[in-house]
Tab-separated table of C-alpha atoms in Angstrom:
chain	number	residue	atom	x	y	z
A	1	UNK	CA	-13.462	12.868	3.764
A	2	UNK	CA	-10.837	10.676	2.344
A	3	UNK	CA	-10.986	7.740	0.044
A	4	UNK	CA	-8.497	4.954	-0.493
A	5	UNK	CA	-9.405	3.038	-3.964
A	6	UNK	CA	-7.034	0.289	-4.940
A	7	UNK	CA	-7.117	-2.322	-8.548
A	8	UNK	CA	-4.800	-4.477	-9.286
A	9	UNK	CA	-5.402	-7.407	-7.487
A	10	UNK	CA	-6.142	-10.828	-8.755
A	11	UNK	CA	-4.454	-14.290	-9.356
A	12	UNK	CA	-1.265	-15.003	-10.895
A	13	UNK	CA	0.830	-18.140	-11.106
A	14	UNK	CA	3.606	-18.596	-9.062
A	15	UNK	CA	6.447	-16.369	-10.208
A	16	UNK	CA	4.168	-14.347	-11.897
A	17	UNK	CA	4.165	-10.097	-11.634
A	18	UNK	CA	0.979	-7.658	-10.508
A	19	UNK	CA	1.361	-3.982	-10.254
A	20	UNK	CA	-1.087	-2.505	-7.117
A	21	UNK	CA	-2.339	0.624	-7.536
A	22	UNK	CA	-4.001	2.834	-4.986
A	23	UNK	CA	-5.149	6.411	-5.264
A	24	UNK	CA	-6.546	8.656	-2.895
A	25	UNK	CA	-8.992	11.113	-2.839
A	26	UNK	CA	-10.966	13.723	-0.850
A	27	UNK	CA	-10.067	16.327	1.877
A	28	UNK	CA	-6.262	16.024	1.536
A	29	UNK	CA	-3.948	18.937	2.814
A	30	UNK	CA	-0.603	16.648	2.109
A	31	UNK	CA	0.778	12.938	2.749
A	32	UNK	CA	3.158	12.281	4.705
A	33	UNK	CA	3.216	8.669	3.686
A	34	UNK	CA	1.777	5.812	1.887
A	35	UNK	CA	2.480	1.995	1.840
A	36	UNK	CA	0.519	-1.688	1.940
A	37	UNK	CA	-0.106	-3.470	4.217
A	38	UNK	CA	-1.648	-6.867	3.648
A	39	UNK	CA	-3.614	-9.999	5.827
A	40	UNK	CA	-2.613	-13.558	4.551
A	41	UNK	CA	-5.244	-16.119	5.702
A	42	UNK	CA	-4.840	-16.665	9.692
A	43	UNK	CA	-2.199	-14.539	10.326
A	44	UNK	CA	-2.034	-10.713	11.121
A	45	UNK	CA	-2.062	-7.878	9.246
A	46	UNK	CA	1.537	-7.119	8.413
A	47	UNK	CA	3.893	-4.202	6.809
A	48	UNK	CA	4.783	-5.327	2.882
A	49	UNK	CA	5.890	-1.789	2.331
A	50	UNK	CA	5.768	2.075	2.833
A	51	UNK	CA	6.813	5.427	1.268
A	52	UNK	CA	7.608	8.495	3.036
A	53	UNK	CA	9.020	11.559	2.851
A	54	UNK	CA	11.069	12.444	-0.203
A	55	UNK	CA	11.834	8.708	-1.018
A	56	UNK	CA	12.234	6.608	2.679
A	57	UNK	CA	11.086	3.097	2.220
A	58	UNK	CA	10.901	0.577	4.464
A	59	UNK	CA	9.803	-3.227	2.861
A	60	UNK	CA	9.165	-6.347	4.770
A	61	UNK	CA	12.025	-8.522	4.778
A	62	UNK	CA	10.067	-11.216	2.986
A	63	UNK	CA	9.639	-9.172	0.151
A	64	UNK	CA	12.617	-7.224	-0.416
A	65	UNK	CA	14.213	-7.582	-3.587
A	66	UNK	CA	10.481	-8.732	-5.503
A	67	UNK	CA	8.544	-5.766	-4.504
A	68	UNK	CA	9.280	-2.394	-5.080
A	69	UNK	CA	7.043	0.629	-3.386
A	70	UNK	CA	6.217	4.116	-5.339
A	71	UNK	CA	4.726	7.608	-5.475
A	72	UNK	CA	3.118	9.947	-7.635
A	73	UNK	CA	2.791	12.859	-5.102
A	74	UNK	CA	0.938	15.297	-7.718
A	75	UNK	CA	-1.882	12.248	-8.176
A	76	UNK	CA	-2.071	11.245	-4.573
A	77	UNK	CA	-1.424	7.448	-5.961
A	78	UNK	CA	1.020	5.121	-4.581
A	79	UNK	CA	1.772	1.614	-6.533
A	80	UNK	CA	3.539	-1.715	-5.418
A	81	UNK	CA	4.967	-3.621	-7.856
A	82	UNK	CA	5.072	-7.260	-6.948
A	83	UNK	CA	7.175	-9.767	-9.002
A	84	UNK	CA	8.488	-13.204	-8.567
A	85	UNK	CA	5.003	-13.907	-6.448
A	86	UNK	CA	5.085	-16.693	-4.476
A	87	UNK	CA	2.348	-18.728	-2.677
A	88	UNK	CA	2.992	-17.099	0.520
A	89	UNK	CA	2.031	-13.595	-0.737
A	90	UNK	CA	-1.761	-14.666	-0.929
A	91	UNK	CA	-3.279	-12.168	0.750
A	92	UNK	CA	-5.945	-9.086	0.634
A	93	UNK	CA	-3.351	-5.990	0.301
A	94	UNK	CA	-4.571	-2.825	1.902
A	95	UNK	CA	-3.594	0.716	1.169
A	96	UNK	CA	-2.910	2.812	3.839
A	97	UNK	CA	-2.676	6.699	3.755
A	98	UNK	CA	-1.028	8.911	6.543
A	99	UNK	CA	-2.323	12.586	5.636
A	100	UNK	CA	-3.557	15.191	7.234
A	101	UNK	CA	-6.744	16.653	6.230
A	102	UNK	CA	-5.620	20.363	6.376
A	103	UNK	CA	-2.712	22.259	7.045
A	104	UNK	CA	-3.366	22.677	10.942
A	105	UNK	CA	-5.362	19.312	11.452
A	106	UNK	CA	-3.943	16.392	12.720
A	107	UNK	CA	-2.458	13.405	11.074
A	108	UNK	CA	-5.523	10.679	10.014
A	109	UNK	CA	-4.800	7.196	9.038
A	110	UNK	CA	-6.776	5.782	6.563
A	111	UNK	CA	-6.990	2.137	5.036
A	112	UNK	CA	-8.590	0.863	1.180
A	113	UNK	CA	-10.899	-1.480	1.713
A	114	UNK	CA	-8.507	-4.005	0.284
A	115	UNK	CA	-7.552	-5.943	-2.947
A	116	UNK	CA	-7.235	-9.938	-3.248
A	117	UNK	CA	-3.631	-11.171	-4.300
A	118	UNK	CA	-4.011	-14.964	-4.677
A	119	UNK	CA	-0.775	-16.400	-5.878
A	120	UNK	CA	-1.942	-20.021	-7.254
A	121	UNK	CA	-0.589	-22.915	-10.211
């Protein structure tokens, strides 16, 4: 099967930078995309950002302009870089994979089991 492992979480001070990394592993034919996703405390679970394709991204509007969304298609590892963190981005960040498992299988989601962002003075 497939495996979502993501590090880089933790806390940082308001205005502060953390680089999420998240690689996947197992039965994997080819991504078709990658991204984050993340749940803030009492709200839904919400786009922050995907990758596609050759280079399509699509980023929350909350976060354009502080994060930036990335691939390393040979390593199966996408990576969000998250800078001028505010309180409002305190959440658990999830990786999520779009892949199929082989060439004429059909397309699996898959989630990490999630990394804690806590953006805190």
């Amino acid at each position: 099967q497939v495996q979502l492992v993501e590090s880089g979480g933790g806390l940082v001070q308001p205005g502060g930078s953390l680089r999420l990394s998240c690689a996947a592993s197992g039965s994997i034919f080819s991504i078709n995309a990658m991204g984050w996703y993340r749940q803030g405390p009492g709200k839904q679970r919400e786009l922050v950002a995907t990758i596609s394709g050759v280079s399509i991204t699509i980023y929350a509007d909350s976060v354009k302009g502080r994060f930036a969304i990335s691939r390393d298609n040979a390593k199966n590892m996408v990576y969000l870089q998250m800078n001028s963190l505010k309180p409002e981005d305190t959440a658990v960040y999830y990786c999520h994979a779009d892949l199929q498992n082989h060439r004429w299988g059909p397309r699996i989601d898959y989630w990490g089991q999630g990394t804690q962002v806590t953006v805190s003075s």
